[in-house]
CSV table of C-alpha atoms and ligand atoms in Angstrom, one decimal:
chain,number,residue,atom,x,y,z
X,1,MET,CA,31.5,138.9,5.5
X,2,LYS,CA,31.1,140.9,2.3
X,3,LEU,CA,32.5,144.4,1.9
X,4,GLU,CA,31.0,146.3,-1.0
X,5,ALA,CA,31.9,149.2,-3.2
X,6,LEU,CA,35.3,150.0,-1.9
X,7,ARG,CA,38.3,151.8,-3.4
X,8,ILE,CA,41.6,149.9,-2.8
X,9,PRO,CA,44.5,152.3,-3.4
X,10,ALA,CA,46.8,151.1,-6.2
X,11,PRO,CA,50.0,150.5,-4.1
X,12,LEU,CA,47.9,148.2,-1.9
X,13,ARG,CA,46.5,146.0,-4.7
X,14,GLY,CA,48.0,142.5,-4.8
X,15,PHE,CA,45.7,141.5,-7.6
X,16,ALA,CA,45.2,142.4,-11.3
X,17,ALA,CA,42.6,145.2,-11.2
X,18,GLY,CA,42.4,146.1,-14.9
X,19,ASP,CA,40.6,149.4,-15.3
X,20,ALA,CA,38.5,148.8,-12.1
X,21,ARG,CA,38.9,151.1,-9.1
X,22,VAL,CA,35.9,150.1,-6.9
X,23,PHE,CA,35.7,146.5,-5.6
X,24,ASP,CA,33.6,144.0,-3.6
X,25,VAL,CA,35.7,142.0,-1.2
X,26,THR,CA,34.5,138.8,0.4
X,27,LEU,CA,36.1,137.6,3.6
X,28,ASP,CA,36.1,133.9,4.7
X,29,GLY,CA,37.1,133.4,8.3
X,30,ASP,CA,40.4,135.2,8.9
X,31,LYS,CA,41.2,135.5,5.2
X,32,VAL,CA,40.3,137.5,2.2
X,33,ALA,CA,38.5,135.0,-0.1
X,34,ALA,CA,37.7,137.0,-3.2
X,35,ILE,CA,38.0,140.5,-4.8
X,36,VAL,CA,35.8,141.4,-7.8
X,37,PRO,CA,35.1,144.8,-9.5
X,38,SER,CA,31.9,146.3,-8.2
X,39,ALA,CA,28.9,146.6,-10.6
X,40,SER,CA,29.1,150.4,-10.3
X,41,GLN,CA,32.5,151.9,-10.7
X,42,THR,CA,31.4,155.5,-9.9
X,43,GLN,CA,30.1,155.3,-6.4
X,44,ALA,CA,32.5,154.0,-3.7
X,45,ARG,CA,31.3,153.7,0.0
X,46,GLY,CA,34.8,153.8,1.5
X,47,THR,CA,38.5,153.0,1.1
X,48,LEU,CA,40.0,149.7,2.1
X,49,LEU,CA,43.5,149.4,3.5
X,50,SER,CA,45.5,146.6,4.9
X,51,ALA,CA,46.0,147.0,8.7
X,52,LEU,CA,48.6,149.7,9.5
X,53,VAL,CA,52.3,149.1,10.3
X,54,GLU,CA,54.2,151.4,12.7
X,55,ALA,CA,57.9,151.4,11.8
X,56,HIS,CA,59.2,153.7,14.5
X,57,ALA,CA,57.9,154.6,17.9
X,58,HIS,CA,59.2,155.1,21.5
X,59,ILE,CA,56.6,153.5,23.8
X,60,ASP,CA,59.0,153.7,26.7
X,61,LYS,CA,58.9,157.5,26.8
X,62,ASN,CA,55.5,158.4,25.6
X,63,TYR,CA,53.0,160.3,27.8
X,64,THR,CA,55.7,161.8,30.0
X,65,VAL,CA,55.4,165.4,28.8
X,66,GLN,CA,53.5,166.6,31.9
X,67,GLU,CA,56.4,165.5,34.1
X,68,VAL,CA,59.4,166.4,31.9
X,69,GLY,CA,58.0,169.4,30.0
X,70,ALA,CA,58.2,170.0,26.3
X,71,ALA,CA,61.7,170.9,25.1
X,72,GLN,CA,60.3,173.2,22.4
X,73,GLY,CA,62.2,172.0,19.5
X,74,ASN,CA,65.6,171.5,21.0
X,75,LEU,CA,66.6,167.9,20.4
X,76,PHE,CA,69.6,167.9,22.7
X,77,ALA,CA,67.6,169.6,25.5
X,78,ALA,CA,64.9,166.9,25.1
X,79,ILE,CA,67.5,164.2,25.3
X,80,GLU,CA,68.9,165.7,28.5
X,81,ARG,CA,65.4,166.0,30.1
X,82,MET,CA,64.5,162.5,29.2
X,83,GLU,CA,67.9,161.3,30.7
X,84,LYS,CA,67.0,162.8,34.1
X,85,HIS,CA,63.5,161.4,33.9
X,86,ARG,CA,64.7,158.0,32.9
X,87,ALA,CA,66.5,157.6,36.3
X,88,GLY,CA,63.1,157.3,37.9
X,89,TRP,CA,61.6,154.8,35.5
X,90,THR,CA,60.1,151.6,37.1
X,91,GLY,CA,58.6,148.5,35.6
X,92,GLU,CA,55.2,149.7,36.9
X,93,THR,CA,55.2,153.2,35.3
X,94,LEU,CA,56.7,151.9,32.1
X,95,ARG,CA,54.0,149.2,31.8
X,96,LEU,CA,51.2,151.7,32.2
X,97,ARG,CA,52.4,154.0,29.5
X,98,MET,CA,53.5,151.3,27.1
X,99,GLU,CA,50.1,149.6,27.4
X,100,ARG,CA,48.4,153.0,26.8
X,101,ALA,CA,50.4,153.3,23.5
X,102,LEU,CA,49.5,149.8,22.4
X,103,HIS,CA,45.8,150.3,23.1
X,104,ASP,CA,45.8,153.6,21.1
X,105,ALA,CA,47.6,151.9,18.2
X,106,TRP,CA,45.3,148.8,18.3
X,107,GLN,CA,42.2,150.9,18.2
X,108,SER,CA,43.6,152.9,15.2
X,109,GLY,CA,44.1,149.7,13.2
X,110,THR,CA,47.8,149.0,13.7
X,111,ARG,CA,48.9,145.3,13.3
X,112,ALA,CA,52.6,145.6,13.9
X,113,LEU,CA,54.7,148.2,15.8
X,114,ARG,CA,58.5,148.6,16.1
X,115,THR,CA,59.6,150.6,19.2
X,116,HIS,CA,63.0,151.9,20.1
X,117,ILE,CA,64.0,151.4,23.7
X,118,ASP,CA,66.4,153.8,25.3
X,119,TRP,CA,69.6,151.8,26.1
X,120,VAL,CA,72.3,154.1,27.2
X,121,GLN,CA,74.4,151.8,29.3
X,122,PRO,CA,75.7,148.3,28.7
X,123,GLU,CA,73.1,146.8,31.1
X,124,PRO,CA,69.7,146.2,29.7
X,125,PRO,CA,67.1,148.9,30.6
X,126,ALA,CA,64.1,148.2,32.8
X,127,ALA,CA,61.9,148.7,29.8
X,128,LEU,CA,63.2,145.6,28.1
X,129,ALA,CA,61.6,143.1,30.6
X,130,VAL,CA,58.3,145.0,30.3
X,131,PHE,CA,58.5,145.0,26.6
X,132,GLU,CA,59.1,141.2,26.5
X,133,ALA,CA,56.1,140.6,28.7
X,134,LEU,CA,53.9,142.8,26.5
X,135,ARG,CA,55.1,141.2,23.3
X,136,GLU,CA,53.7,137.9,24.6
X,137,GLU,CA,50.5,139.5,25.9
X,138,TRP,CA,49.8,141.3,22.6
X,139,ARG,CA,50.7,138.3,20.3
X,140,GLY,CA,48.0,137.9,17.7
X,141,ARG,CA,46.9,141.6,18.0
X,142,ILE,CA,50.0,143.7,17.5
X,143,GLU,CA,53.2,142.1,16.4
X,144,LEU,CA,55.8,143.9,18.5
X,145,GLN,CA,59.5,144.4,17.7
X,146,PHE,CA,62.1,146.4,19.5
X,147,VAL,CA,65.4,148.2,18.7
X,148,SER,CA,68.0,149.1,21.3
X,149,LEU,CA,68.6,152.9,21.1
X,150,THR,CA,72.2,153.6,22.1
X,151,PRO,CA,74.3,156.7,21.5
X,152,LEU,CA,76.9,155.7,18.8
X,153,ASP,CA,79.8,156.7,21.0
X,154,VAL,CA,79.0,153.9,23.5
X,155,PHE,CA,80.1,151.4,20.9
X,156,ALA,CA,83.7,152.7,21.1
X,157,ASP,CA,83.8,150.6,24.3
X,158,LEU,CA,84.1,147.1,22.9
X,159,ALA,CA,82.8,145.3,26.0
X,160,ALA,CA,79.8,147.6,26.3
X,161,GLY,CA,78.9,146.9,22.6
X,162,GLU,CA,79.3,143.2,23.1
X,163,ARG,CA,77.0,143.2,26.2
X,164,ILE,CA,74.3,145.2,24.4
X,165,ALA,CA,74.4,143.1,21.2
X,166,GLY,CA,74.3,139.8,23.2
X,167,GLU,CA,71.3,140.9,25.2
X,168,VAL,CA,69.5,142.2,22.0
X,169,LYS,CA,70.1,138.8,20.4
X,170,ARG,CA,68.8,136.9,23.5
X,171,ALA,CA,65.6,139.1,23.5
X,172,GLY,CA,65.0,138.8,19.7
X,173,GLY,CA,65.5,142.5,18.9
X,174,VAL,CA,67.2,144.7,16.4
X,175,LEU,CA,70.5,146.6,17.1
X,176,GLY,CA,70.3,150.4,16.9
X,177,ALA,CA,72.2,153.6,17.5
X,178,PHE,CA,71.7,157.3,17.5
X,179,VAL,CA,74.1,158.7,14.9
X,180,TYR,CA,74.7,162.4,14.4
X,181,ARG,CA,78.1,163.9,13.4
X,182,ASN,CA,80.0,161.7,15.8
X,183,GLU,CA,83.7,161.8,15.9
X,184,GLY,CA,85.2,158.7,14.2
X,185,ILE,CA,81.8,157.9,12.8
X,186,VAL,CA,82.9,155.4,10.3
X,187,HIS,CA,85.0,153.4,12.8
X,188,LYS,CA,82.2,153.4,15.4
X,189,LEU,CA,79.5,152.4,12.8
X,190,GLY,CA,81.9,149.7,11.6
X,191,ARG,CA,81.8,148.3,15.2
X,192,VAL,CA,78.0,148.3,15.1
X,193,PHE,CA,78.1,146.3,11.8
X,194,ASP,CA,80.7,143.9,13.3
X,195,LEU,CA,78.3,143.2,16.2
X,196,ALA,CA,75.3,142.8,14.0
X,197,GLN,CA,77.2,140.4,11.8
X,198,GLN,CA,78.6,138.4,14.7
X,199,HIS,CA,75.3,138.1,16.4
X,200,GLY,CA,73.0,137.8,13.3
X,201,LEU,CA,71.1,141.0,14.0
X,202,GLY,CA,69.2,143.5,11.8
X,203,LEU,CA,70.0,147.2,12.2
X,204,ASP,CA,67.9,150.3,12.7
X,205,PHE,CA,69.5,153.8,13.1
X,206,HIS,CA,68.4,157.2,14.2
X,207,VAL,CA,70.6,159.0,11.7
X,208,ASP,CA,71.2,162.6,10.7
X,209,GLU,CA,68.3,164.0,12.7
X,210,GLY,CA,69.1,167.6,12.2
X,211,LEU,CA,69.5,170.4,9.6
X,212,ASP,CA,73.3,170.3,9.4
X,213,ALA,CA,74.4,169.6,5.9
X,214,GLU,CA,77.6,168.1,7.2
X,215,ALA,CA,75.7,165.2,8.8
X,216,THR,CA,76.5,162.3,6.5
X,217,GLY,CA,75.8,159.3,8.6
X,218,LEU,CA,73.4,157.9,6.1
X,219,ARG,CA,76.0,157.8,3.4
X,220,SER,CA,78.5,156.1,5.7
X,221,ILE,CA,75.8,153.4,6.6
X,222,ALA,CA,75.0,152.8,2.9
X,223,GLN,CA,78.7,152.4,2.2
X,224,LEU,CA,79.2,150.0,5.0
X,225,VAL,CA,76.3,147.9,3.9
X,226,ARG,CA,77.9,147.5,0.5
X,227,ALA,CA,81.5,147.1,1.8
X,228,ARG,CA,80.4,144.4,4.2
X,229,ASP,CA,77.9,142.8,1.9
X,230,PHE,CA,75.5,143.1,4.8
X,231,LYS,CA,72.4,141.0,4.1
X,232,ARG,CA,70.1,141.7,7.0
X,233,SER,CA,67.6,144.5,7.1
X,234,VAL,CA,68.9,148.0,7.6
X,235,VAL,CA,66.4,150.8,8.5
X,236,CYS,CA,67.4,154.5,8.7
X,237,GLY,CA,65.1,156.9,10.5
X,238,HIS,CA,65.0,160.7,10.1
X,239,CYS,CA,67.7,161.4,7.4
X,240,CYS,CA,66.8,165.1,7.7
X,241,SER,CA,70.1,166.5,6.7
X,242,LEU,CA,69.7,165.1,3.2
X,243,ALA,CA,67.3,167.9,2.5
X,244,MET,CA,70.1,170.5,3.4
X,245,GLN,CA,72.7,169.0,1.1
X,246,ASP,CA,73.2,169.8,-2.6
X,247,ALA,CA,70.8,167.9,-4.7
X,248,ALA,CA,73.7,166.1,-6.5
X,249,VAL,CA,75.3,165.0,-3.2
X,250,ALA,CA,71.9,163.9,-1.7
X,251,ASN,CA,71.0,162.0,-4.9
X,252,GLU,CA,74.3,160.2,-4.8
X,253,THR,CA,73.7,159.1,-1.2
X,254,LEU,CA,70.2,158.0,-2.2
X,255,ALA,CA,71.5,155.9,-5.1
X,256,LEU,CA,73.9,154.2,-2.6
X,257,CYS,CA,71.0,153.6,-0.2
X,258,ALA,CA,68.8,152.1,-3.0
X,259,GLY,CA,71.7,149.8,-4.1
X,260,ALA,CA,72.2,148.8,-0.5
X,261,GLY,CA,68.5,148.0,0.0
X,262,ILE,CA,68.2,150.5,2.9
X,263,HIS,CA,64.7,151.3,4.2
X,264,ILE,CA,64.1,155.0,5.0
X,265,VAL,CA,61.6,156.1,7.6
X,266,ALA,CA,60.4,159.8,7.8
X,267,LEU,CA,58.9,161.0,11.0
X,268,PRO,CA,56.7,164.0,10.1
X,269,THR,CA,55.5,165.2,13.5
X,270,THR,CA,58.8,165.0,15.4
X,271,ASN,CA,60.9,166.1,12.4
X,272,LEU,CA,58.9,169.2,11.9
X,273,TYR,CA,58.7,170.1,15.6
X,274,LEU,CA,62.3,169.5,16.5
X,275,GLN,CA,64.0,170.9,13.4
X,276,GLY,CA,64.2,174.5,12.4
X,277,ALA,CA,64.2,177.8,14.2
X,278,TRP,CA,62.1,178.6,17.3
X,279,ASP,CA,62.9,182.3,17.6
X,280,ARG,CA,61.4,183.0,14.1
X,281,THR,CA,59.4,181.2,11.5
X,282,PRO,CA,61.1,177.9,10.8
X,283,VAL,CA,62.5,177.9,7.3
X,284,PRO,CA,63.8,175.4,6.3
X,285,ARG,CA,61.9,172.5,7.9
X,286,GLY,CA,62.9,169.0,9.0
X,287,ILE,CA,62.2,166.5,6.3
X,288,THR,CA,63.9,163.9,4.2
X,289,ARG,CA,63.9,163.6,0.4
X,290,ILE,CA,61.0,161.3,0.0
X,291,HIS,CA,60.4,162.0,-3.7
X,292,GLU,CA,64.0,161.6,-4.7
X,293,ALA,CA,64.2,158.3,-2.8
X,294,ALA,CA,61.0,157.1,-4.5
X,295,ALA,CA,62.5,158.0,-7.9
X,296,ARG,CA,65.2,155.4,-7.1
X,297,GLY,CA,62.6,152.8,-6.1
X,298,LEU,CA,63.2,153.4,-2.4
X,299,ARG,CA,59.7,153.9,-1.0
X,300,ALA,CA,60.0,155.6,2.4
X,301,SER,CA,57.8,154.7,5.3
X,302,LEU,CA,56.0,157.4,7.4
X,303,ALA,CA,56.0,156.7,11.2
X,304,THR,CA,55.0,158.3,14.4
X,305,ASP,CA,58.1,158.6,16.5
X,306,ASN,CA,57.4,160.5,19.8
X,307,VAL,CA,54.0,161.0,21.4
X,308,GLN,CA,53.5,163.4,24.2
X,309,ASP,CA,57.1,163.5,25.6
X,310,ALA,CA,59.9,166.0,25.7
X,311,PHE,CA,60.7,165.5,22.0
X,312,TYR,CA,57.1,166.0,20.7
X,313,PRO,CA,54.5,167.1,23.3
X,314,TYR,CA,51.4,166.3,21.1
X,315,GLY,CA,50.3,163.4,18.9
X,316,SER,CA,48.8,160.0,19.0
X,317,TYR,CA,49.3,156.5,17.6
X,318,ASP,CA,46.9,157.0,14.7
X,319,LEU,CA,49.1,156.5,11.6
X,320,LEU,CA,46.4,158.1,9.4
X,321,GLU,CA,47.1,161.4,11.2
X,322,THR,CA,50.8,161.0,10.7
X,323,PHE,CA,50.1,160.2,7.0
X,324,GLY,CA,48.0,163.3,6.6
X,325,LEU,CA,50.8,165.5,7.9
X,326,GLY,CA,53.3,163.6,5.7
X,327,VAL,CA,51.1,164.4,2.7
X,328,GLN,CA,51.2,168.1,3.5
X,329,MET,CA,54.8,168.2,4.6
X,330,ALA,CA,56.2,166.4,1.5
X,331,HIS,CA,53.5,167.0,-1.1
X,332,LEU,CA,52.7,163.3,-1.3
X,333,ALA,CA,50.0,163.6,-4.0
X,334,PRO,CA,47.8,162.1,-5.1
X,335,ALA,CA,47.6,160.9,-1.5
X,336,GLY,CA,46.2,157.5,-2.4
X,337,ASP,CA,49.3,156.7,-4.3
X,338,TRP,CA,51.4,157.1,-1.1
X,339,LEU,CA,49.4,154.9,1.3
X,340,ASP,CA,52.1,152.2,1.0
X,341,ALA,CA,54.1,154.5,3.4
X,342,ILE,CA,52.1,153.3,6.3
X,343,THR,CA,51.3,149.7,5.1
X,344,VAL,CA,53.5,148.0,2.5
X,345,SER,CA,56.8,149.9,2.9
X,346,PRO,CA,57.0,149.5,6.7
X,347,ALA,CA,55.9,145.9,6.4
X,348,LYS,CA,58.9,145.3,4.2
X,349,ALA,CA,61.2,147.3,6.5
X,350,LEU,CA,60.1,145.2,9.5
X,351,GLY,CA,60.3,142.0,7.5
X,352,LEU,CA,56.7,141.0,8.3
X,353,ALA,CA,55.3,137.8,6.9
X,354,TRP,CA,52.6,139.7,5.0
X,355,ASP,CA,53.7,142.7,2.9
X,356,GLY,CA,50.3,144.3,3.3
X,357,ARG,CA,49.1,143.9,-0.3
X,358,ILE,CA,45.4,143.0,-0.4
X,359,ALA,CA,44.8,139.9,-2.5
X,360,PRO,CA,42.7,136.7,-2.3
X,361,GLY,CA,44.2,134.5,0.4
X,362,CYS,CA,45.7,137.4,2.4
X,363,PRO,CA,44.9,137.9,6.1
X,364,ALA,CA,41.6,139.7,6.7
X,365,ASP,CA,43.4,142.3,8.8
X,366,LEU,CA,42.0,145.5,7.2
X,367,VAL,CA,41.1,149.1,7.9
X,368,LEU,CA,37.9,150.3,6.2
X,369,LEU,CA,38.0,154.1,6.0
X,370,ALA,CA,35.0,156.3,5.5
X,371,ALA,CA,36.8,158.3,2.7
X,372,THR,CA,34.9,157.8,-0.5
X,373,ASP,CA,37.6,159.4,-2.6
X,374,GLU,CA,41.1,160.7,-2.7
X,375,HIS,CA,40.3,164.1,-1.2
X,376,GLU,CA,38.7,162.8,2.0
X,377,LEU,CA,41.7,160.8,3.0
X,378,VAL,CA,43.4,163.3,5.2
X,379,GLY,CA,40.3,164.9,6.8
X,380,PRO,CA,38.7,163.7,10.1
X,381,ARG,CA,35.5,162.4,8.5
X,382,GLY,CA,37.4,160.4,5.9
X,383,ARG,CA,39.7,159.0,8.6
X,384,GLU,CA,36.7,157.5,10.5
X,385,ARG,CA,37.2,153.8,10.3
X,386,THR,CA,36.1,150.3,11.0
X,387,VAL,CA,39.0,148.0,12.0
X,388,ILE,CA,38.7,144.4,10.9
X,389,ARG,CA,41.1,141.9,12.5
X,390,ALA,CA,41.1,138.2,11.6
X,391,GLY,CA,37.9,138.8,9.8
X,392,ARG,CA,36.0,140.3,12.7
X,393,ILE,CA,35.0,143.9,13.3
X,394,LEU,CA,36.9,145.4,16.2
X,395,GLU,CA,34.5,147.1,18.6
X,396,LYS,CA,35.7,150.5,19.9
X,397,THR,CA,36.4,150.4,23.6
X,398,GLN,CA,37.2,154.1,24.0
W,401,ZN,ZN1,62.9,158.1,17.2
């Protein structure tokens, strides 16, 4: 297959482009065989991306908003509502909504997805067995990873933490926690690091998801990575409170994060919807310091988080939509220069075999967007796409 006259955004190029900006790409079987500058450099027919990578989702809770109701921006009300709803979760209902999420992501061009799974007690949740079955069924289409999502305070109970970490290890997952202004935060986080080190697990936190400047979980995590010489991947989602802190303090934390090799994930839809006032216009907004992180070589990922549940009652698994909101939310311009946020950066955070840079020999897992230039990237027409997986065009089934 030959794909002609396509822009390949700079952060996705794994080849020397010289001055060229428009390329012809030849596929051979399931690989990219060759990339050469197009004869005409002025007229592109579209934009070529590597298949998208979803760094942070919750496929156990999505599509429940009609039953639980939207919590209209109150994070802790949403947690409470989901808690009540969770008591009625069965393998059957979980499978239906988890599959729906995967089909949506697949059609949108997603090649890998990491979901958090609510895990509030020592015993593994019903969603884990469903996830493990789906991980097998979807192998070769979407590479699936999971993170246990446990309130940090649960780890104060040594036996509970041990049970969770042991089960996460058995099921090939990543250890996680919800961290927000907990009492004894450093000690409890230390326990999570102990467990990760004993069981050989990566870490993925929901951290500082609020507009309270006093929330400094991210800094504690970065300090622990360094103090422990922790070598496995550490992902930190949200980090909203960074935006509320003095620039000097926030920059110091980001310097610690960069030194510790932490991956930051921003969640535009849920962060904007959950953070900020609801009785007046919300100023300030929920956001993390994406530019200041990038200035330290720490390229944040953008991810979807909640879809149609108590936390965020709208949305879909189209990462290009999330990206478009991220561009507006954080002034990620020119937009083409930030497309690594849904491709290369999350691929690194998730430790995928392919980093998502397009080059001869890389997998022919690609998304061909209609956008012929930078300015069409975030509009609905420019987002129209052809998904190519293993060198074949994916037919739309919906
Ligand atoms: Zn989340």
